[in-house]
PDB file of C-alpha atoms in Angstrom:
ATOM      1  CA  MET B1084       0.071   0.212   0.176  1.00  0.00           C
ATOM      2  CA  ILE B1085       1.347   3.198  -1.234  1.00  0.00           C
ATOM      3  CA  ARG B1086       0.560   6.804   0.573  1.00  0.00           C
ATOM      4  CA  ARG B1087      -1.621   9.217  -1.556  1.00  0.00           C
ATOM      5  CA  PHE B1088      -0.730  12.495  -0.924  1.00  0.00           C
ATOM      6  CA  GLU B1089      -3.280  15.360  -1.241  1.00  0.00           C
ATOM      7  CA  ARG B1090      -0.625  18.032  -2.371  1.00  0.00           C
ATOM      8  CA  ILE B1091       2.377  17.812  -4.357  1.00  0.00           C
ATOM      9  CA  ALA B1092       5.159  20.439  -4.412  1.00  0.00           C
ATOM     10  CA  CYS B1093       8.312  21.078  -6.073  1.00  0.00           C
ATOM     11  CA  ILE B1094      11.334  23.251  -4.815  1.00  0.00           C
ATOM     12  CA  ASP B1095      14.046  24.177  -7.219  1.00  0.00           C
ATOM     13  CA  TRP B1096      16.559  24.396  -4.908  1.00  0.00           C
ATOM     14  CA  SER B1097      20.185  26.860  -4.961  1.00  0.00           C
ATOM     15  CA  GLY B1098      23.389  27.006  -3.402  1.00  0.00           C
ATOM     16  CA  ALA B1099      24.209  30.555  -4.593  1.00  0.00           C
ATOM     17  CA  GLN B1100      25.760  32.971  -1.623  1.00  0.00           C
ATOM     18  CA  GLY B1101      23.738  35.806  -0.248  1.00  0.00           C
ATOM     19  CA  GLU B1102      20.147  35.903   0.774  1.00  0.00           C
ATOM     20  CA  ARG B1103      17.620  36.270  -1.792  1.00  0.00           C
ATOM     21  CA  GLN B1104      17.762  33.474  -4.535  1.00  0.00           C
ATOM     22  CA  GLY B1105      16.502  33.736  -7.914  1.00  0.00           C
ATOM     23  CA  GLY B1106      17.437  30.205  -8.340  1.00  0.00           C
ATOM     24  CA  ILE B1107      14.547  28.804  -5.773  1.00  0.00           C
ATOM     25  CA  ALA B1108      11.094  28.471  -7.203  1.00  0.00           C
ATOM     26  CA  VAL B1109       8.292  26.617  -5.401  1.00  0.00           C
ATOM     27  CA  ALA B1110       5.116  24.939  -7.201  1.00  0.00           C
ATOM     28  CA  VAL B1111       2.495  23.237  -5.758  1.00  0.00           C
ATOM     29  CA  THR B1112      -0.420  20.735  -7.512  1.00  0.00           C
ATOM     30  CA  ASP B1113      -3.397  19.483  -6.008  1.00  0.00           C
ATOM     31  CA  GLY B1114      -2.671  15.868  -8.017  1.00  0.00           C
ATOM     32  CA  ILE B1115      -2.817  14.470 -11.142  1.00  0.00           C
ATOM     33  CA  GLY B1116      -3.623  16.310 -14.330  1.00  0.00           C
ATOM     34  CA  ARG B1117      -4.288  19.702 -12.405  1.00  0.00           C
ATOM     35  CA  VAL B1118      -2.091  22.927 -13.441  1.00  0.00           C
ATOM     36  CA  PRO B1119       0.704  23.345 -11.092  1.00  0.00           C
ATOM     37  CA  ARG B1120       0.922  26.883  -9.660  1.00  0.00           C
ATOM     38  CA  LEU B1121       4.026  28.583  -8.585  1.00  0.00           C
ATOM     39  CA  ILE B1122       4.421  30.405  -5.322  1.00  0.00           C
ATOM     40  CA  GLU B1123       5.628  33.675  -7.002  1.00  0.00           C
ATOM     41  CA  ARG B1124       8.067  35.290  -4.007  1.00  0.00           C
ATOM     42  CA  ARG B1125      11.523  36.337  -3.629  1.00  0.00           C
ATOM     43  CA  TRP B1126      12.542  33.137  -1.606  1.00  0.00           C
ATOM     44  CA  SER B1127      15.410  32.861   0.613  1.00  0.00           C
ATOM     45  CA  ARG B1128      16.900  29.560   2.076  1.00  0.00           C
ATOM     46  CA  ALA B1129      15.459  30.582   5.401  1.00  0.00           C
ATOM     47  CA  ALA B1130      12.104  31.343   4.221  1.00  0.00           C
ATOM     48  CA  VAL B1131      11.998  27.560   2.323  1.00  0.00           C
ATOM     49  CA  LEU B1132      12.904  26.240   6.085  1.00  0.00           C
ATOM     50  CA  GLU B1133      10.032  28.642   7.455  1.00  0.00           C
ATOM     51  CA  TRP B1134       7.755  27.367   4.925  1.00  0.00           C
ATOM     52  CA  LEU B1135       8.172  23.652   5.459  1.00  0.00           C
ATOM     53  CA  LEU B1136       8.096  24.251   9.543  1.00  0.00           C
ATOM     54  CA  ASP B1137       4.932  25.455   8.739  1.00  0.00           C
ATOM     55  CA  HIS B1138       3.525  22.751   7.211  1.00  0.00           C
ATOM     56  CA  ALA B1139       4.997  20.546   9.793  1.00  0.00           C
ATOM     57  CA  VAL B1140       3.168  22.378  12.562  1.00  0.00           C
ATOM     58  CA  ARG B1141      -0.074  21.930  10.521  1.00  0.00           C
ATOM     59  CA  ARG B1142       0.584  18.436   9.345  1.00  0.00           C
ATOM     60  CA  SER B1143      -0.216  18.859   5.776  1.00  0.00           C
ATOM     61  CA  ASP B1144      -0.740  15.758   3.726  1.00  0.00           C
ATOM     62  CA  LEU B1145       2.291  17.305   1.275  1.00  0.00           C
ATOM     63  CA  LEU B1146       4.700  15.394  -0.761  1.00  0.00           C
ATOM     64  CA  ILE B1147       7.638  17.705  -1.438  1.00  0.00           C
ATOM     65  CA  GLY B1148      10.221  17.218  -4.042  1.00  0.00           C
ATOM     66  CA  ILE B1149      13.497  19.223  -3.735  1.00  0.00           C
ATOM     67  CA  ASP B1150      16.219  19.456  -6.033  1.00  0.00           C
ATOM     68  CA  PHE B1151      19.332  18.303  -4.493  1.00  0.00           C
ATOM     69  CA  SER B1152      21.634  15.511  -3.256  1.00  0.00           C
ATOM     70  CA  ALA B1153      20.529  14.740   0.342  1.00  0.00           C
ATOM     71  CA  ALA B1154      24.089  13.096   1.018  1.00  0.00           C
ATOM     72  CA  LEU B1155      27.749  12.786  -0.286  1.00  0.00           C
ATOM     73  CA  PRO B1156      29.163   9.364  -1.921  1.00  0.00           C
ATOM     74  CA  PHE B1157      29.909   6.972   0.668  1.00  0.00           C
ATOM     75  CA  LEU B1158      29.856   3.393  -0.494  1.00  0.00           C
ATOM     76  CA  ASP B1159      32.813   3.418  -3.161  1.00  0.00           C
ATOM     77  CA  THR B1160      35.149   4.313  -0.083  1.00  0.00           C
ATOM     78  CA  GLY B1161      33.427   3.398   2.843  1.00  0.00           C
ATOM     79  CA  ALA B1162      33.447   7.134   4.225  1.00  0.00           C
ATOM     80  CA  TYR B1163      32.179  10.455   2.946  1.00  0.00           C
ATOM     81  CA  PHE B1164      35.740  11.796   3.775  1.00  0.00           C
ATOM     82  CA  PRO B1165      38.198   8.961   3.724  1.00  0.00           C
ATOM     83  CA  GLY B1166      41.387   9.794   5.780  1.00  0.00           C
ATOM     84  CA  TRP B1167      39.406  12.246   7.533  1.00  0.00           C
ATOM     85  CA  ALA B1168      39.045  11.123  11.616  1.00  0.00           C
ATOM     86  CA  GLU B1169      35.778  13.251  11.815  1.00  0.00           C
ATOM     87  CA  SER B1170      34.201  11.539   8.891  1.00  0.00           C
ATOM     88  CA  PRO B1171      30.605  10.792   9.999  1.00  0.00           C
ATOM     89  CA  GLY B1172      29.096   7.422   9.366  1.00  0.00           C
ATOM     90  CA  SER B1173      25.643   8.067   8.381  1.00  0.00           C
ATOM     91  CA  ALA B1174      23.688  10.841   6.077  1.00  0.00           C
ATOM     92  CA  ARG B1175      21.848  12.350   8.965  1.00  0.00           C
ATOM     93  CA  ALA B1176      25.532  12.696  10.922  1.00  0.00           C
ATOM     94  CA  LEU B1177      26.736  14.093   7.871  1.00  0.00           C
ATOM     95  CA  TRP B1178      23.773  16.698   8.062  1.00  0.00           C
ATOM     96  CA  ARG B1179      24.327  17.510  11.438  1.00  0.00           C
ATOM     97  CA  LEU B1180      28.539  18.065  10.459  1.00  0.00           C
ATOM     98  CA  VAL B1181      27.742  20.277   7.834  1.00  0.00           C
ATOM     99  CA  ASP B1182      25.253  22.622   9.838  1.00  0.00           C
ATOM    100  CA  ASP B1183      27.896  22.498  12.776  1.00  0.00           C
ATOM    101  CA  ILE B1184      30.553  23.839  10.941  1.00  0.00           C
ATOM    102  CA  CYS B1185      28.287  26.325   9.078  1.00  0.00           C
ATOM    103  CA  ARG B1186      26.622  27.549  12.119  1.00  0.00           C
ATOM    104  CA  ASP B1187      27.791  31.065  11.903  1.00  0.00           C
ATOM    105  CA  GLU B1188      27.259  31.321   8.214  1.00  0.00           C
ATOM    106  CA  PRO B1189      23.974  33.348   7.254  1.00  0.00           C
ATOM    107  CA  HIS B1190      21.456  32.138   5.061  1.00  0.00           C
ATOM    108  CA  LEU B1191      22.014  28.321   5.317  1.00  0.00           C
ATOM    109  CA  GLY B1192      25.454  29.020   3.409  1.00  0.00           C
ATOM    110  CA  ALA B1193      27.830  26.187   3.442  1.00  0.00           C
ATOM    111  CA  THR B1194      31.442  27.841   2.398  1.00  0.00           C
ATOM    112  CA  ALA B1195      32.945  27.041   5.786  1.00  0.00           C
ATOM    113  CA  LEU B1196      32.440  23.418   5.113  1.00  0.00           C
ATOM    114  CA  VAL B1197      34.084  23.713   1.651  1.00  0.00           C
ATOM    115  CA  ASP B1198      36.889  25.849   3.078  1.00  0.00           C
ATOM    116  CA  HIS B1199      37.497  23.510   5.982  1.00  0.00           C
ATOM    117  CA  PRO B1200      41.185  22.299   5.781  1.00  0.00           C
ATOM    118  CA  GLU B1201      40.053  18.425   6.007  1.00  0.00           C
ATOM    119  CA  ALA B1202      36.598  18.511   3.793  1.00  0.00           C
ATOM    120  CA  SER B1203      38.432  21.113   1.365  1.00  0.00           C
ATOM    121  CA  ARG B1204      40.928  18.040   0.287  1.00  0.00           C
ATOM    122  CA  HIS B1205      37.484  16.426  -1.336  1.00  0.00           C
ATOM    123  CA  PHE B1206      36.254  19.218  -3.370  1.00  0.00           C
ATOM    124  CA  ARG B1207      36.777  20.856  -6.609  1.00  0.00           C
ATOM    125  CA  ARG B1208      36.711  24.631  -6.013  1.00  0.00           C
ATOM    126  CA  HIS B1209      36.957  27.597  -8.290  1.00  0.00           C
ATOM    127  CA  GLY B1210      40.142  29.108  -9.165  1.00  0.00           C
ATOM    128  CA  GLY B1211      41.609  25.661 -10.307  1.00  0.00           C
ATOM    129  CA  ARG B1212      41.638  24.505  -6.739  1.00  0.00           C
ATOM    130  CA  GLN B1213      40.884  20.664  -6.579  1.00  0.00           C
ATOM    131  CA  GLY B1214      41.639  18.893  -3.514  1.00  0.00           C
ATOM    132  CA  ASP B1215      44.167  15.953  -3.375  1.00  0.00           C
ATOM    133  CA  LEU B1216      41.348  13.570  -2.396  1.00  0.00           C
ATOM    134  CA  PHE B1217      38.862  14.833  -4.946  1.00  0.00           C
ATOM    135  CA  GLY B1218      39.205  11.584  -7.071  1.00  0.00           C
ATOM    136  CA  PRO B1219      39.910  10.430 -10.772  1.00  0.00           C
ATOM    137  CA  GLY B1220      38.192  12.086 -13.617  1.00  0.00           C
ATOM    138  CA  ASN B1221      35.067  14.003 -12.382  1.00  0.00           C
ATOM    139  CA  GLY B1222      34.721  12.775  -8.936  1.00  0.00           C
ATOM    140  CA  ARG B1223      33.047  10.677  -6.846  1.00  0.00           C
ATOM    141  CA  TYR B1224      29.385   9.159  -7.402  1.00  0.00           C
ATOM    142  CA  ARG B1225      26.698   7.972  -5.335  1.00  0.00           C
ATOM    143  CA  LEU B1226      25.381   4.715  -6.363  1.00  0.00           C
ATOM    144  CA  VAL B1227      22.157   6.414  -7.418  1.00  0.00           C
ATOM    145  CA  GLU B1228      23.846   8.850  -9.293  1.00  0.00           C
ATOM    146  CA  ARG B1229      25.786   5.998 -11.070  1.00  0.00           C
ATOM    147  CA  ILE B1230      22.557   4.474 -11.962  1.00  0.00           C
ATOM    148  CA  CYS B1231      21.147   7.702 -13.324  1.00  0.00           C
ATOM    149  CA  ARG B1232      24.257   7.820 -15.430  1.00  0.00           C
ATOM    150  CA  ASP B1233      24.368   4.433 -16.916  1.00  0.00           C
ATOM    151  CA  GLN B1234      20.581   4.334 -17.449  1.00  0.00           C
ATOM    152  CA  ARG B1235      20.611   7.285 -19.038  1.00  0.00           C
ATOM    153  CA  HIS B1236      17.970   8.709 -16.900  1.00  0.00           C
ATOM    154  CA  ALA B1237      19.956  12.140 -16.572  1.00  0.00           C
ATOM    155  CA  PRO B1238      23.847  13.259 -16.681  1.00  0.00           C
ATOM    156  CA  ALA B1239      24.053  13.459 -12.979  1.00  0.00           C
ATOM    157  CA  THR B1240      27.246  15.259 -11.711  1.00  0.00           C
ATOM    158  CA  SER B1241      29.309  14.795  -8.639  1.00  0.00           C
ATOM    159  CA  CYS B1242      28.530  16.482  -5.207  1.00  0.00           C
ATOM    160  CA  PHE B1243      32.288  17.196  -4.842  1.00  0.00           C
ATOM    161  CA  ASN B1244      32.826  19.371  -7.875  1.00  0.00           C
ATOM    162  CA  LEU B1245      31.781  22.921  -7.035  1.00  0.00           C
ATOM    163  CA  VAL B1246      32.945  24.304 -10.533  1.00  0.00           C
ATOM    164  CA  GLY B1247      30.534  24.801 -13.722  1.00  0.00           C
ATOM    165  CA  ALA B1248      26.933  25.056 -14.530  1.00  0.00           C
ATOM    166  CA  ALA B1249      25.958  21.670 -14.265  1.00  0.00           C
ATOM    167  CA  GLN B1250      27.390  21.471 -10.549  1.00  0.00           C
ATOM    168  CA  VAL B1251      25.071  20.583  -7.845  1.00  0.00           C
ATOM    169  CA  GLY B1252      27.406  20.482  -4.791  1.00  0.00           C
ATOM    170  CA  LYS B1253      27.018  24.105  -3.438  1.00  0.00           C
ATOM    171  CA  SER B1254      23.006  23.499  -3.780  1.00  0.00           C
ATOM    172  CA  SER B1255      23.394  19.987  -1.853  1.00  0.00           C
ATOM    173  CA  LEU B1256      25.505  21.040   0.897  1.00  0.00           C
ATOM    174  CA  THR B1257      23.089  23.868   2.014  1.00  0.00           C
ATOM    175  CA  GLY B1258      20.400  21.448   1.222  1.00  0.00           C
ATOM    176  CA  MET B1259      21.899  18.991   4.035  1.00  0.00           C
ATOM    177  CA  ARG B1260      21.972  22.229   6.668  1.00  0.00           C
ATOM    178  CA  LEU B1261      18.137  22.708   5.700  1.00  0.00           C
ATOM    179  CA  LEU B1262      17.666  18.930   6.237  1.00  0.00           C
ATOM    180  CA  HIS B1263      19.560  19.088   9.666  1.00  0.00           C
ATOM    181  CA  GLN B1264      17.358  21.658  10.708  1.00  0.00           C
ATOM    182  CA  LEU B1265      14.014  19.965  10.138  1.00  0.00           C
ATOM    183  CA  SER B1266      15.343  16.814  11.568  1.00  0.00           C
ATOM    184  CA  GLY B1267      12.265  15.302  13.836  1.00  0.00           C
ATOM    185  CA  ARG B1268       9.807  17.503  12.189  1.00  0.00           C
ATOM    186  CA  VAL B1269       9.500  16.499   8.436  1.00  0.00           C
ATOM    187  CA  HIS B1270      10.447  13.035   7.483  1.00  0.00           C
ATOM    188  CA  VAL B1271      12.865  12.409   4.628  1.00  0.00           C
ATOM    189  CA  TRP B1272      12.794   9.318   2.298  1.00  0.00           C
ATOM    190  CA  PRO B1273      14.220   7.060   2.370  1.00  0.00           C
ATOM    191  CA  PHE B1274      16.154   7.767   5.711  1.00  0.00           C
ATOM    192  CA  ASP B1275      12.714   7.820   7.239  1.00  0.00           C
ATOM    193  CA  PRO B1276       9.570   5.313   6.440  1.00  0.00           C
ATOM    194  CA  VAL B1277       6.842   7.127   4.951  1.00  0.00           C
ATOM    195  CA  PRO B1278       4.924   8.573   7.375  1.00  0.00           C
ATOM    196  CA  LEU B1279       0.965   7.941   7.620  1.00  0.00           C
ATOM    197  CA  THR B1280       0.044  11.543   8.136  1.00  0.00           C
ATOM    198  CA  GLY B1281       2.351  14.694   7.930  1.00  0.00           C
ATOM    199  CA  PRO B1282       4.432  16.333   5.069  1.00  0.00           C
ATOM    200  CA  LEU B1283       7.429  14.060   3.329  1.00  0.00           C
ATOM    201  CA  ILE B1284      10.421  15.558   1.501  1.00  0.00           C
ATOM    202  CA  VAL B1285      12.082  13.296  -1.302  1.00  0.00           C
ATOM    203  CA  GLU B1286      15.309  14.231  -3.315  1.00  0.00           C
ATOM    204  CA  ILE B1287      14.351  14.708  -7.408  1.00  0.00           C
ATOM    205  CA  TYR B1288      16.216  15.641 -10.380  1.00  0.00           C
ATOM    206  CA  THR B1289      14.380  18.132 -12.321  1.00  0.00           C
ATOM    207  CA  THR B1290      16.101  16.465 -15.648  1.00  0.00           C
ATOM    208  CA  ILE B1291      13.910  13.367 -15.165  1.00  0.00           C
ATOM    209  CA  ALA B1292      10.771  15.118 -15.244  1.00  0.00           C
ATOM    210  CA  ALA B1293      11.718  17.003 -18.553  1.00  0.00           C
ATOM    211  CA  ARG B1294      12.858  13.903 -20.338  1.00  0.00           C
ATOM    212  CA  GLN B1295      10.024  11.811 -19.192  1.00  0.00           C
ATOM    213  CA  ALA B1296       7.749  14.966 -20.355  1.00  0.00           C
ATOM    214  CA  GLY B1297       9.016  14.161 -23.814  1.00  0.00           C
ATOM    215  CA  LEU B1298      10.566  17.422 -24.547  1.00  0.00           C
ATOM    216  CA  GLY B1299      13.241  17.176 -27.295  1.00  0.00           C
ATOM    217  CA  GLY B1300      15.855  19.747 -28.079  1.00  0.00           C
ATOM    218  CA  GLY B1301      17.060  20.327 -23.987  1.00  0.00           C
ATOM    219  CA  SER B1302      15.048  20.358 -20.955  1.00  0.00           C
ATOM    220  CA  LYS B1303      15.015  24.161 -20.810  1.00  0.00           C
ATOM    221  CA  MET B1304      11.379  26.258 -20.875  1.00  0.00           C
ATOM    222  CA  ARG B1305      12.015  29.634 -21.188  1.00  0.00           C
ATOM    223  CA  ASP B1306       8.525  30.867 -22.734  1.00  0.00           C
ATOM    224  CA  ALA B1307       4.869  29.604 -22.271  1.00  0.00           C
ATOM    225  CA  ASP B1308       4.872  27.565 -25.227  1.00  0.00           C
ATOM    226  CA  ARG B1309       7.732  25.449 -24.449  1.00  0.00           C
ATOM    227  CA  LEU B1310       6.106  25.227 -20.570  1.00  0.00           C
ATOM    228  CA  ARG B1311       2.747  24.090 -21.929  1.00  0.00           C
ATOM    229  CA  ALA B1312       4.349  21.562 -24.445  1.00  0.00           C
ATOM    230  CA  GLY B1313       5.964  20.079 -21.385  1.00  0.00           C
ATOM    231  CA  LEU B1314       2.726  19.792 -19.220  1.00  0.00           C
ATOM    232  CA  ALA B1315       1.234  18.198 -22.402  1.00  0.00           C
ATOM    233  CA  GLY B1316       3.673  15.434 -21.872  1.00  0.00           C
ATOM    234  CA  PHE B1317       1.795  14.782 -18.488  1.00  0.00           C
ATOM    235  CA  GLY B1318      -1.815  15.236 -19.836  1.00  0.00           C
ATOM    236  CA  ILE B1319      -2.163  18.916 -18.835  1.00  0.00           C
ATOM    237  CA  SER B1320      -3.408  20.961 -21.812  1.00  0.00           C
ATOM    238  CA  GLU B1321      -2.812  24.337 -20.175  1.00  0.00           C
ATOM    239  CA  ALA B1322       0.216  26.250 -18.688  1.00  0.00           C
ATOM    240  CA  PRO B1323      -0.196  28.704 -15.480  1.00  0.00           C
ATOM    241  CA  ALA B1324       0.455  32.314 -16.808  1.00  0.00           C
ATOM    242  CA  LEU B1325       3.846  33.769 -15.395  1.00  0.00           C
ATOM    243  CA  THR B1326       5.339  37.289 -14.738  1.00  0.00           C
ATOM    244  CA  ARG B1327       8.833  35.564 -15.888  1.00  0.00           C
ATOM    245  CA  TYR B1328       9.598  32.349 -17.806  1.00  0.00           C
ATOM    246  CA  ASP B1329      13.003  31.428 -15.962  1.00  0.00           C
ATOM    247  CA  ASP B1330      14.655  27.778 -15.868  1.00  0.00           C
ATOM    248  CA  HIS B1331      13.913  27.465 -12.131  1.00  0.00           C
ATOM    249  CA  SER B1332       9.969  28.393 -11.997  1.00  0.00           C
ATOM    250  CA  THR B1333       9.212  26.091 -15.454  1.00  0.00           C
ATOM    251  CA  ASP B1334      11.470  23.469 -13.563  1.00  0.00           C
ATOM    252  CA  ALA B1335       9.508  23.766 -10.335  1.00  0.00           C
ATOM    253  CA  ILE B1336       6.163  23.609 -12.398  1.00  0.00           C
ATOM    254  CA  LEU B1337       7.001  20.928 -14.528  1.00  0.00           C
ATOM    255  CA  THR B1338       8.851  18.754 -12.265  1.00  0.00           C
ATOM    256  CA  ALA B1339       5.478  19.195  -9.653  1.00  0.00           C
ATOM    257  CA  ALA B1340       3.169  17.674 -12.586  1.00  0.00           C
ATOM    258  CA  TRP B1341       5.866  14.737 -13.022  1.00  0.00           C
ATOM    259  CA  LEU B1342       5.995  14.154  -9.136  1.00  0.00           C
ATOM    260  CA  ALA B1343       2.002  13.973  -8.894  1.00  0.00           C
ATOM    261  CA  ARG B1344       2.183  11.257 -11.331  1.00  0.00           C
ATOM    262  CA  ALA B1345       5.005   9.260 -10.445  1.00  0.00           C
ATOM    263  CA  ALA B1346       4.255   9.405  -6.702  1.00  0.00           C
ATOM    264  CA  GLY B1347       1.702   6.646  -7.432  1.00  0.00           C
ATOM    265  CA  ASP B1348       4.091   4.239  -8.888  1.00  0.00           C
ATOM    266  CA  ALA B1349       4.924   2.072  -6.106  1.00  0.00           C
ATOM    267  CA  ASN B1350       8.108   0.463  -7.709  1.00  0.00           C
ATOM    268  CA  LEU B1351       9.343   4.102  -7.379  1.00  0.00           C
ATOM    269  CA  TRP B1352       9.134   3.759  -3.536  1.00  0.00           C
ATOM    270  CA  ARG B1353      10.898   0.219  -3.668  1.00  0.00           C
ATOM    271  CA  PRO B1354      14.139   0.511  -5.843  1.00  0.00           C
ATOM    272  CA  PRO B1355      15.349  -2.962  -6.115  1.00  0.00           C
ATOM    273  CA  LEU B1356      18.704  -2.112  -5.097  1.00  0.00           C
ATOM    274  CA  LEU B1357      17.807   0.128  -2.428  1.00  0.00           C
ATOM    275  CA  THR B1358      18.743  -1.378   0.973  1.00  0.00           C
ATOM    276  CA  SER B1359      18.564   0.065   4.677  1.00  0.00           C
ATOM    277  CA  GLU B1360      22.175   0.381   4.461  1.00  0.00           C
ATOM    278  CA  ILE B1361      22.321   2.278   1.682  1.00  0.00           C
ATOM    279  CA  ALA B1362      19.298   4.388   2.496  1.00  0.00           C
ATOM    280  CA  ALA B1363      21.189   5.421   5.581  1.00  0.00           C
ATOM    281  CA  VAL B1364      24.525   6.428   4.085  1.00  0.00           C
ATOM    282  CA  GLU B1365      23.523   7.645   0.621  1.00  0.00           C
ATOM    283  CA  GLY B1366      19.634   8.183   0.089  1.00  0.00           C
ATOM    284  CA  TRP B1367      17.945   7.992  -3.236  1.00  0.00           C
ATOM    285  CA  THR B1368      16.954  10.215  -6.098  1.00  0.00           C
ATOM    286  CA  PHE B1369      13.056   9.525  -6.235  1.00  0.00           C
ATOM    287  CA  GLY B1370      12.245   8.160  -9.896  1.00  0.00           C
ATOM    288  CA  ILE B1371      15.082   6.077 -10.069  1.00  0.00           C
ATOM    289  CA  SER B1372      14.404   2.592 -10.116  1.00  0.00           C
TER     290      SER B1372
END
């Protein structure tokens, strides 16, 4: 038996420095086939945290997909930061470590972790700075990211890479601070079992939604016609009118429509390679089976 959610939300996240982020967008839909609506405001990461905490207090029947990696690679080396004595042994402990090291940094920023003398050895940073433990090629991957790449769901990138337009490391580290501050108040799959009531967060990858919508010529939607074409792939014949058609807003809208349908697929909640041990250290991207 899988849980049926009354509402679905998608959050396109951002790891950029500063308070208010144009790269953060939140869209909500009332179910399969319903037109998602964008909550139009200049979001900050702290504002998203407050929004989620409010839903936790109200026990909202809400499934929330957030576009960041909820953990770093662990399985390939048996550690997040091999060689560092303080390397945590679980994703929750990783969230706590990131939040603790960055506790004096505003806006849920994570620069202090990236610049930490031990942690920095594992990251590729701007200015040609690459840690001696970054790893070969484009860096280390979680199991679900390797599956995502091998099966061509989407071109997943390493969270240890902080350089380039496709990097997801910064958003993932700031996202870990968010998850730590939500601990005990909002469940996160697959680290937690799916609760009978209240909100639930899943990690999502917006490119998967765009590909499953059948969008050709890339996944970007920068006008009403392109967004309408994407939504049509999920049986929605109209698109919401927006004041500005930017990648983040349209990604959130389209992925909310995708998640409303995908959430009803029992197979996506039980990926065959996802064990409790893997869930505890690396988590999983919803939609990859």
